[in-house]
Every structure is written in structure tokens, then in C-alpha cells.
Amino acid sequence: MDLGAITKYSSALHAKPNGLILQYGTAGFRTKAEHLDHVMFRMGLLAVLRSKQTKSTIGVMVTASHNPEEDNGVKLVDPLGEMLAPSWEEHATCLANAEEQDMQRVLIDISEKEAVNLQQDAFVVIGRDTRPSSEKLSQSVIDGVTVLGGQFHDYGLLTTPQLHYMVYCRNTGGRYGKATVEGYYQKLSKAFVELTKQASCSGDEYRSLKVDCANGIGALKLREMEHYFSQGLSVQLFNDGSKGKLNHLCGADFVKSHQKPPQGMEIKSNERCCSFDGDADRIVYYYHDADGHFHLIDGDKIATLISSFLKELLVEIGESLNIGVVQTAYANGSSTRYLEEVMKALFSTTVERKIKQSAEQLEDKKRKAAKMLENIIDLFNQAAGDAISDMLVIEAILALKGLTVQQWDALYTDLPNRQLKVQVADRRVISTTNAERQAVTPPGLQEAINDLVKKYKLSRAFVRPSGTEDVVRVYAEADSQESADHLAHEVSLAVFQLAGGIGERPQPGF
């Protein structure tokens, strides 16, 4: 490792702006694109060190997901397609923030702490989203990889989950799938088509879905992929990047936050629709009912649909495995109650049904259920959330169960809720505990939230700092939409007053 050459290359071509401090979080680094050149170069260096240490292919994804088009970001993908190990997140932060004169020392420290064999070969794969800044920033990553002697493959335009898939395939010797875009399309589509072949005609015989692609990479990849699964599903793409800005008035984050359809998509009553985010690792579903009311079907209902279907299949084939559903603080209280109560009921109902069936019928059902389970597992991408694979899993289950979007939505009724953002000077002022559901700092904030919550029925509220920008996210739920809206606004005011709010004070009305 010629540290002198690396430092010289860095200061000449990828110099760090003085005083700029960034934090690597669950989303990697994200900020304005113009501040990221030196970070990309250094993450290329770090990816090589991580590859040498793990003796595996490491991924580097250039994206800022649901952030505005002017932003960009970068995150590293570990050997099995998972997020970067926490200790290496700390190394990433340290390396990104090191002044030019300290870079040599930081690189040596990382290599020594992690016992990196510098003679080991390194291989890095790189992907990027469709932001105008992404191609140039990807080149900065490549500069970092090559100056440290690493080999690389640049996949160019990919969804974030596709890069996770590539890393996983390469590190499992192709057992998981072929490490190509074509391999990804074939693996998911084959499982989807096999599943939907088993669907009866009791549901929609001709299944179609409107997809808002957030003017991002999802449109490009879904268009390439749709002919693979067109016999089971017809997709109509909106916000496909041909006009409009990435994530502007569209995409999963916009739809969930504003609880209304994206711009550019007209919805007839009871039409099934979904939205991806900018790098296609998030998805939400929604529809308008006959009265024109908007209904959001978010991650909670997606999780209940999939987990209850998996539980049915496991019971059908005689497996007594427990299914765990991981929920965040944002999970609606009704979804938690549904999972606790209905998942238990599923087991006893299925057992009772099986007692009444002949051995031959049971064996046939068992074979079918086992095959379905195999295809469902194939449809899931590995460690990353994947909007495309989630969409195909959902569509397959709805077809197999003969469910309409309204019937799916009616599994349980969400408590009305509202999410808001409050701009603050420094998001680090807020720290949390209890899975981000309670504020530890600033002093007095949690007490203020507790007092506000007491005013409303079936209510709860929490705040958490954004992982990517200087805003605080506010969540509130209550027995009515009016109460949830009032509670969210009052909590936003408390955050503004106690956590250093900037700009205009939060206003009521949504």
C-alpha cells in the first residue's frame, strides 16, 4: 500500500473541503452531491480494505434513495448482500472526515485494527442510480478502488437491491443466482410465473397494476424486466423519468407522507396501484374506494399479508416453525394486534381443516404448498428490501388467495396516523431509546410528548432524527384522523421549541 501515492492522488483530484463532517448511518452517507467527491474516493479505498479483510466481493452503491435529486449518497454492501458491519460504519465515518494530512494514519489504523492482509486480492462491484451526479461520483469510487490496487466491475445503472443481489451471487459461487441483471430478472420472474400458474380464476383473471416509479431507476429496470412476467401481470408505468424530477411529488415516501397519490397518475376506483422510491428498495400500495377516498397499504399490511400466507404454507406441509415479524416504531398499533391474534388463530383453523381431509388430499396439498413456499423464497431478495421482488410476491399472493386490493386492506383497520418533518439546526440534538420510541435528549421533550399523548384516545407519538438530513421526523396516531393530525402538529411545535427548530414554525393543516 503506497500511502504516499494515495494521499497525493487524493489531495490533487479528490480533496476534502475543510471542516465538512458527515456521519455514516443505516443509509450510508447522504448530502448535497457537490460535497461528496472526496467521500466517494475514500469509500472506494475502504471497500478494497473490507474486501481484503473478508476475502470477498464488496459492493458500493451510489444513491440517495428517496432524497431530492440534488442530493446523492453512497453505501457499502457486505459479502452476503447485507449492510456494512457496524464497526466498519465507524471506519467509514472516520475515513470520510479525516483531513488530507491524516489520511495515511487513518488507513493504517483501520488496516491494523481489522488485521487486513494488504497482499490479499480485492474485488469491488459498483452500481448507481439515475441522478445526474451519479456517473461522475461512481468514477470517483473507481479511482479509490484502483489506486489501492483493487479490481472492480462497474454494473452502471442498477436498483440498490440489484447490487445487493450481485454481491450475494458472487460470494456464493453462483448458487443463489447468476450475478447479472439478466440473472436477476430470470430468477424472480421464474418464481413469480410458477406461483401464479397455481392461482385459480376466482380472483382477477387479467391482473394489472399501476406503478409509480418516482422518476427513478425502478422504471428503467421494470421496463427491461416486464416481458419476463407479462403472462402473469401487466404493469403500467408512471413517473418513468421521461419528464419530471426524481422523487418530486411522487415516489413511496411522498405517497406515505402526504397520504395521496403521486402527481401524474390518475386512479379509477378500486384500481391497484403502488409506488417505488428513487432506488427501488421501498414500496407502498394504495387505491381509491368507490367514494373517492384514498387508502394507503404500507409496510405493515404488506408484512401481515406475506407472513400470514407463509404461516399457512408451513402449517400445510406440517412444519411447526415460528415466524417472526420485525416491526419498527412506525408500525401501526392495529397491525401489531392483528399479528399477535390472527397468526395464532391461523394455526388452529388450519389444523381443524386438515383433520377433515383424506391422506391423499393432504399429500397433494402438501406438495403444492411446498412448491409455493420454494417459489416465495426465491422471489425474496436477500438482505435488502426490494420493491420489485416485494411487488411480485404481493401480486402472487393476491392471485393465489383470490383477494382484491379492498379485501387485503380490510384485514384490519389502521389507527389514523400522521407523519411530519420539522427542520432543525442539528438533528444530533435528539437522541432516542426503546427502539427510537422515546426521546432521551433534549431535556423535557419526552415529558412534553407524554403530556400531549394523554389528551387523545388510543394515541401514541414519538420523534426521531432523520438519518440523512437535518430534520426530525414526527409520528402520531390516535382514534380519529383529526386527533392524529392535532397530536402530530402539537408534537412538531414541541420539537421546534425544544430541539432548535429553524425556518417557519410548524403550521396546522395538511
Short mmCIF file of N, CA and C in Angstrom, two decimals, residues 329-451:
data_model
loop_
_atom_site.label_atom_id
_atom_site.label_comp_id
_atom_site.label_asym_id
_atom_site.label_seq_id
_atom_site.Cartn_x
_atom_site.Cartn_y
_atom_site.Cartn_z
N ALA A 329 -40.77 1.26 15.05
CA ALA A 329 -41.63 2.11 15.87
C ALA A 329 -42.81 2.64 15.07
N TYR A 330 -42.67 2.72 13.73
CA TYR A 330 -43.73 3.25 12.88
C TYR A 330 -44.88 2.27 12.65
N ALA A 331 -44.71 1.02 13.06
CA ALA A 331 -45.76 0.02 12.82
C ALA A 331 -47.05 0.45 13.49
N ASN A 332 -48.13 0.46 12.74
CA ASN A 332 -49.43 0.86 13.29
C ASN A 332 -49.85 -0.12 14.38
N GLY A 333 -50.40 0.42 15.46
CA GLY A 333 -50.80 -0.41 16.59
C GLY A 333 -51.76 -1.52 16.20
N SER A 334 -52.64 -1.25 15.23
CA SER A 334 -53.60 -2.27 14.79
C SER A 334 -52.90 -3.45 14.14
N SER A 335 -51.80 -3.19 13.42
CA SER A 335 -51.08 -4.29 12.75
C SER A 335 -50.45 -5.21 13.77
N THR A 336 -49.92 -4.64 14.84
CA THR A 336 -49.29 -5.46 15.88
C THR A 336 -50.33 -6.37 16.54
N ARG A 337 -51.50 -5.81 16.83
CA ARG A 337 -52.58 -6.62 17.43
C ARG A 337 -53.03 -7.72 16.48
N TYR A 338 -53.14 -7.39 15.18
CA TYR A 338 -53.56 -8.38 14.19
C TYR A 338 -52.57 -9.55 14.15
N LEU A 339 -51.29 -9.23 14.09
CA LEU A 339 -50.27 -10.28 14.01
C LEU A 339 -50.30 -11.18 15.24
N GLU A 340 -50.47 -10.56 16.41
CA GLU A 340 -50.49 -11.35 17.65
C GLU A 340 -51.69 -12.28 17.72
N GLU A 341 -52.85 -11.77 17.29
CA GLU A 341 -54.09 -12.53 17.46
C GLU A 341 -54.35 -13.50 16.29
N VAL A 342 -54.22 -13.00 15.06
CA VAL A 342 -54.61 -13.80 13.89
C VAL A 342 -53.60 -14.89 13.57
N MET A 343 -52.32 -14.60 13.75
CA MET A 343 -51.31 -15.62 13.44
C MET A 343 -51.49 -16.86 14.32
N LYS A 344 -51.92 -16.66 15.57
CA LYS A 344 -52.20 -17.80 16.45
C LYS A 344 -53.44 -18.54 15.95
N ALA A 345 -54.46 -17.80 15.56
CA ALA A 345 -55.71 -18.39 15.09
C ALA A 345 -55.51 -19.21 13.82
N LEU A 346 -54.59 -18.74 12.95
CA LEU A 346 -54.32 -19.43 11.69
C LEU A 346 -53.95 -20.89 11.93
N PHE A 347 -53.14 -21.11 12.96
CA PHE A 347 -52.65 -22.46 13.20
C PHE A 347 -53.81 -23.39 13.56
N SER A 348 -54.65 -22.98 14.50
CA SER A 348 -55.73 -23.87 14.95
C SER A 348 -56.76 -24.10 13.84
N THR A 349 -57.05 -23.07 13.04
CA THR A 349 -58.02 -23.21 11.94
C THR A 349 -57.51 -24.20 10.91
N THR A 350 -56.22 -24.11 10.55
CA THR A 350 -55.66 -24.99 9.54
C THR A 350 -55.61 -26.44 10.04
N VAL A 351 -55.27 -26.62 11.31
CA VAL A 351 -55.21 -27.97 11.88
C VAL A 351 -56.60 -28.61 11.85
N GLU A 352 -57.63 -27.84 12.21
CA GLU A 352 -59.00 -28.36 12.21
C GLU A 352 -59.42 -28.78 10.80
N ARG A 353 -59.05 -27.97 9.80
CA ARG A 353 -59.39 -28.25 8.41
C ARG A 353 -58.70 -29.55 7.95
N LYS A 354 -57.43 -29.73 8.40
CA LYS A 354 -56.66 -30.90 7.95
C LYS A 354 -57.24 -32.21 8.50
N ILE A 355 -57.83 -32.15 9.69
CA ILE A 355 -58.39 -33.36 10.29
C ILE A 355 -59.48 -33.94 9.40
N LYS A 356 -60.21 -33.05 8.68
CA LYS A 356 -61.35 -33.46 7.87
C LYS A 356 -60.96 -33.92 6.46
N GLN A 357 -59.66 -33.89 6.13
CA GLN A 357 -59.23 -34.25 4.78
C GLN A 357 -58.62 -35.64 4.74
N SER A 358 -58.72 -36.30 3.57
CA SER A 358 -58.14 -37.64 3.42
C SER A 358 -56.62 -37.54 3.31
N ALA A 359 -55.95 -38.67 3.48
CA ALA A 359 -54.48 -38.70 3.39
C ALA A 359 -54.02 -38.29 2.00
N GLU A 360 -54.75 -38.72 0.96
CA GLU A 360 -54.39 -38.40 -0.42
C GLU A 360 -54.50 -36.88 -0.66
N GLN A 361 -55.61 -36.31 -0.19
CA GLN A 361 -55.80 -34.86 -0.34
C GLN A 361 -54.70 -34.10 0.38
N LEU A 362 -54.38 -34.57 1.58
CA LEU A 362 -53.34 -33.90 2.37
C LEU A 362 -51.99 -33.94 1.67
N GLU A 363 -51.66 -35.11 1.09
CA GLU A 363 -50.36 -35.26 0.43
C GLU A 363 -50.27 -34.34 -0.79
N ASP A 364 -51.35 -34.24 -1.54
CA ASP A 364 -51.40 -33.36 -2.71
C ASP A 364 -51.24 -31.90 -2.29
N LYS A 365 -51.96 -31.52 -1.25
CA LYS A 365 -51.88 -30.13 -0.76
C LYS A 365 -50.47 -29.84 -0.22
N LYS A 366 -49.90 -30.83 0.42
CA LYS A 366 -48.56 -30.66 0.99
C LYS A 366 -47.54 -30.40 -0.12
N ARG A 367 -47.65 -31.18 -1.22
CA ARG A 367 -46.73 -30.99 -2.34
C ARG A 367 -46.86 -29.58 -2.94
N LYS A 368 -48.12 -29.16 -3.15
CA LYS A 368 -48.38 -27.84 -3.72
C LYS A 368 -47.87 -26.73 -2.80
N ALA A 369 -48.13 -26.89 -1.50
CA ALA A 369 -47.69 -25.88 -0.53
C ALA A 369 -46.17 -25.78 -0.48
N ALA A 370 -45.50 -26.95 -0.54
CA ALA A 370 -44.03 -26.96 -0.51
C ALA A 370 -43.46 -26.24 -1.73
N LYS A 371 -44.09 -26.48 -2.90
CA LYS A 371 -43.63 -25.82 -4.13
C LYS A 371 -43.87 -24.31 -4.05
N MET A 372 -45.02 -23.91 -3.53
CA MET A 372 -45.31 -22.49 -3.36
C MET A 372 -44.28 -21.83 -2.45
N LEU A 373 -43.99 -22.53 -1.36
CA LEU A 373 -43.03 -21.99 -0.38
C LEU A 373 -41.66 -21.79 -1.03
N GLU A 374 -41.25 -22.76 -1.82
CA GLU A 374 -39.96 -22.67 -2.52
C GLU A 374 -39.94 -21.45 -3.46
N ASN A 375 -41.04 -21.24 -4.19
CA ASN A 375 -41.09 -20.10 -5.11
C ASN A 375 -41.16 -18.76 -4.39
N ILE A 376 -41.89 -18.72 -3.27
CA ILE A 376 -41.96 -17.48 -2.48
C ILE A 376 -40.56 -17.11 -1.99
N ILE A 377 -39.82 -18.11 -1.50
CA ILE A 377 -38.45 -17.85 -1.00
C ILE A 377 -37.57 -17.35 -2.14
N ASP A 378 -37.71 -17.94 -3.33
CA ASP A 378 -36.92 -17.50 -4.49
C ASP A 378 -37.26 -16.05 -4.87
N LEU A 379 -38.51 -15.67 -4.65
CA LEU A 379 -38.93 -14.31 -5.02
C LEU A 379 -38.33 -13.25 -4.11
N PHE A 380 -38.04 -13.62 -2.87
CA PHE A 380 -37.48 -12.64 -1.95
C PHE A 380 -36.02 -12.38 -2.28
N ASN A 381 -35.66 -11.10 -2.42
CA ASN A 381 -34.24 -10.76 -2.49
C ASN A 381 -33.66 -11.01 -1.11
N GLN A 382 -32.33 -11.08 -1.01
CA GLN A 382 -31.68 -11.48 0.24
C GLN A 382 -31.81 -10.42 1.33
N ALA A 383 -30.76 -9.77 1.72
CA ALA A 383 -30.81 -8.91 2.91
C ALA A 383 -31.48 -7.57 2.67
N ALA A 384 -31.60 -7.17 1.43
CA ALA A 384 -32.10 -5.82 1.15
C ALA A 384 -33.59 -5.82 0.88
N GLY A 385 -34.27 -4.75 1.28
CA GLY A 385 -35.63 -4.54 0.83
C GLY A 385 -35.61 -4.32 -0.68
N ASP A 386 -36.54 -4.92 -1.41
CA ASP A 386 -36.52 -4.84 -2.87
C ASP A 386 -37.94 -4.59 -3.36
N ALA A 387 -38.20 -3.39 -3.89
CA ALA A 387 -39.55 -3.04 -4.32
C ALA A 387 -40.06 -3.96 -5.42
N ILE A 388 -39.18 -4.36 -6.35
CA ILE A 388 -39.61 -5.21 -7.47
C ILE A 388 -39.99 -6.61 -6.97
N SER A 389 -39.12 -7.21 -6.15
CA SER A 389 -39.45 -8.56 -5.66
C SER A 389 -40.63 -8.52 -4.70
N ASP A 390 -40.73 -7.47 -3.88
CA ASP A 390 -41.90 -7.34 -2.99
C ASP A 390 -43.19 -7.23 -3.80
N MET A 391 -43.14 -6.44 -4.87
CA MET A 391 -44.31 -6.29 -5.74
C MET A 391 -44.75 -7.64 -6.30
N LEU A 392 -43.80 -8.44 -6.76
CA LEU A 392 -44.12 -9.74 -7.35
C LEU A 392 -44.64 -10.72 -6.30
N VAL A 393 -44.08 -10.69 -5.09
CA VAL A 393 -44.58 -11.54 -4.01
C VAL A 393 -46.03 -11.18 -3.68
N ILE A 394 -46.28 -9.87 -3.53
CA ILE A 394 -47.63 -9.40 -3.20
C ILE A 394 -48.63 -9.81 -4.28
N GLU A 395 -48.26 -9.56 -5.54
CA GLU A 395 -49.18 -9.88 -6.64
C GLU A 395 -49.44 -11.38 -6.72
N ALA A 396 -48.42 -12.18 -6.45
CA ALA A 396 -48.61 -13.64 -6.48
C ALA A 396 -49.55 -14.09 -5.37
N ILE A 397 -49.37 -13.56 -4.16
CA ILE A 397 -50.22 -13.97 -3.03
C ILE A 397 -51.66 -13.52 -3.25
N LEU A 398 -51.85 -12.29 -3.73
CA LEU A 398 -53.22 -11.82 -4.01
C LEU A 398 -53.90 -12.72 -5.04
N ALA A 399 -53.14 -13.14 -6.06
CA ALA A 399 -53.70 -14.03 -7.09
C ALA A 399 -54.03 -15.40 -6.51
N LEU A 400 -53.11 -15.95 -5.72
CA LEU A 400 -53.31 -17.28 -5.15
C LEU A 400 -54.48 -17.32 -4.17
N LYS A 401 -54.66 -16.25 -3.42
CA LYS A 401 -55.73 -16.19 -2.43
C LYS A 401 -57.03 -15.61 -3.01
N GLY A 402 -56.95 -15.14 -4.27
CA GLY A 402 -58.13 -14.56 -4.90
C GLY A 402 -58.61 -13.28 -4.22
N LEU A 403 -57.67 -12.51 -3.69
CA LEU A 403 -58.02 -11.29 -2.95
C LEU A 403 -57.99 -10.06 -3.85
N THR A 404 -58.96 -9.18 -3.68
CA THR A 404 -58.89 -7.85 -4.29
C THR A 404 -58.10 -6.94 -3.36
N VAL A 405 -57.74 -5.77 -3.85
CA VAL A 405 -56.99 -4.83 -3.02
C VAL A 405 -57.83 -4.38 -1.82
N GLN A 406 -59.17 -4.26 -2.01
CA GLN A 406 -60.03 -3.85 -0.90
C GLN A 406 -60.10 -4.95 0.17
N GLN A 407 -60.16 -6.21 -0.26
CA GLN A 407 -60.19 -7.32 0.71
C GLN A 407 -58.89 -7.39 1.50
N TRP A 408 -57.79 -7.16 0.83
CA TRP A 408 -56.48 -7.12 1.51
C TRP A 408 -56.49 -6.00 2.55
N ASP A 409 -56.93 -4.83 2.12
CA ASP A 409 -56.95 -3.67 3.02
C ASP A 409 -57.83 -3.92 4.24
N ALA A 410 -58.86 -4.75 4.06
CA ALA A 410 -59.83 -4.98 5.13
C ALA A 410 -59.36 -6.02 6.16
N LEU A 411 -58.14 -6.54 6.01
CA LEU A 411 -57.62 -7.49 7.01
C LEU A 411 -57.72 -6.90 8.41
N TYR A 412 -57.40 -5.63 8.54
CA TYR A 412 -57.60 -4.90 9.79
C TYR A 412 -57.66 -3.42 9.43
N THR A 413 -58.14 -2.61 10.34
CA THR A 413 -58.26 -1.18 10.10
C THR A 413 -57.15 -0.44 10.85
N ASP A 414 -56.35 0.29 10.10
CA ASP A 414 -55.28 1.09 10.72
C ASP A 414 -55.85 2.16 11.63
N LEU A 415 -55.17 2.40 12.74
CA LEU A 415 -55.47 3.61 13.51
C LEU A 415 -55.03 4.80 12.66
N PRO A 416 -55.85 5.85 12.60
CA PRO A 416 -55.44 7.04 11.84
C PRO A 416 -54.10 7.57 12.34
N ASN A 417 -53.25 8.00 11.42
CA ASN A 417 -51.92 8.47 11.82
C ASN A 417 -51.46 9.61 10.93
N ARG A 418 -50.42 10.27 11.38
CA ARG A 418 -49.84 11.38 10.60
C ARG A 418 -48.34 11.41 10.84
N GLN A 419 -47.59 11.59 9.77
CA GLN A 419 -46.13 11.78 9.87
C GLN A 419 -45.79 13.19 9.38
N LEU A 420 -44.93 13.86 10.13
CA LEU A 420 -44.48 15.21 9.77
C LEU A 420 -42.97 15.31 9.91
N LYS A 421 -42.40 16.36 9.32
CA LYS A 421 -40.97 16.64 9.47
C LYS A 421 -40.81 18.04 10.06
N VAL A 422 -39.83 18.20 10.94
CA VAL A 422 -39.50 19.51 11.49
C VAL A 422 -38.04 19.80 11.19
N GLN A 423 -37.77 20.92 10.55
CA GLN A 423 -36.39 21.30 10.26
C GLN A 423 -35.71 21.80 11.51
N VAL A 424 -34.49 21.31 11.77
CA VAL A 424 -33.72 21.74 12.94
C VAL A 424 -32.30 22.09 12.50
N ALA A 425 -31.62 22.85 13.34
CA ALA A 425 -30.25 23.25 13.01
C ALA A 425 -29.32 22.05 13.02
N ASP A 426 -29.53 21.12 13.96
CA ASP A 426 -28.66 19.95 14.09
C ASP A 426 -29.48 18.77 14.61
N ARG A 427 -29.70 17.76 13.76
CA ARG A 427 -30.53 16.62 14.15
C ARG A 427 -29.94 15.82 15.30
N ARG A 428 -28.62 15.97 15.53
CA ARG A 428 -27.96 15.20 16.59
C ARG A 428 -28.36 15.66 18.00
N VAL A 429 -29.08 16.78 18.06
CA VAL A 429 -29.60 17.26 19.35
C VAL A 429 -30.56 16.23 19.95
N ILE A 430 -31.24 15.49 19.08
CA ILE A 430 -32.20 14.48 19.54
C ILE A 430 -31.54 13.11 19.58
N SER A 431 -31.61 12.49 20.76
CA SER A 431 -31.20 11.08 20.88
C SER A 431 -32.38 10.30 21.45
N THR A 432 -32.44 9.01 21.11
CA THR A 432 -33.61 8.21 21.47
C THR A 432 -33.22 6.88 22.10
N THR A 433 -34.21 6.23 22.69
CA THR A 433 -34.02 4.89 23.25
C THR A 433 -35.29 4.09 22.99
N ASN A 434 -35.32 2.83 23.45
CA ASN A 434 -36.50 1.98 23.31
C ASN A 434 -36.94 1.90 21.85
N ALA A 435 -36.01 1.45 20.99
CA ALA A 435 -36.27 1.29 19.55
C ALA A 435 -36.78 2.60 18.94
N GLU A 436 -36.17 3.70 19.33
CA GLU A 436 -36.45 5.05 18.82
C GLU A 436 -37.84 5.57 19.20
N ARG A 437 -38.47 4.95 20.21
CA ARG A 437 -39.82 5.39 20.57
C ARG A 437 -39.85 6.39 21.72
N GLN A 438 -38.69 6.65 22.34
CA GLN A 438 -38.64 7.63 23.43
C GLN A 438 -37.42 8.53 23.23
N ALA A 439 -37.64 9.84 23.43
CA ALA A 439 -36.54 10.80 23.30
C ALA A 439 -35.80 10.92 24.63
N VAL A 440 -34.49 10.83 24.57
CA VAL A 440 -33.64 10.99 25.77
C VAL A 440 -33.21 12.46 25.89
N THR A 441 -32.83 13.03 24.75
CA THR A 441 -32.48 14.45 24.70
C THR A 441 -33.22 15.08 23.52
N PRO A 442 -33.47 16.40 23.58
CA PRO A 442 -33.13 17.37 24.62
C PRO A 442 -34.02 17.19 25.86
N PRO A 443 -33.56 17.71 27.01
CA PRO A 443 -34.34 17.59 28.25
C PRO A 443 -35.73 18.19 28.09
N GLY A 444 -36.71 17.49 28.61
CA GLY A 444 -38.08 18.00 28.62
C GLY A 444 -38.91 17.59 27.42
N LEU A 445 -38.28 17.13 26.34
CA LEU A 445 -39.06 16.82 25.14
C LEU A 445 -39.97 15.61 25.34
N GLN A 446 -39.44 14.52 25.92
CA GLN A 446 -40.27 13.34 26.10
C GLN A 446 -41.42 13.61 27.06
N GLU A 447 -41.14 14.40 28.09
CA GLU A 447 -42.20 14.75 29.05
C GLU A 447 -43.32 15.52 28.35
N ALA A 448 -42.91 16.45 27.45
CA ALA A 448 -43.90 17.23 26.69
C ALA A 448 -44.73 16.31 25.80
N ILE A 449 -44.08 15.33 25.14
CA ILE A 449 -44.80 14.38 24.28
C ILE A 449 -45.78 13.56 25.11
N ASN A 450 -45.33 13.09 26.29
CA ASN A 450 -46.20 12.28 27.16
C ASN A 450 -47.46 13.05 27.54
N ASP A 451 -47.29 14.33 27.88
CA ASP A 451 -48.45 15.15 28.27
C ASP A 451 -49.41 15.34 27.10
#
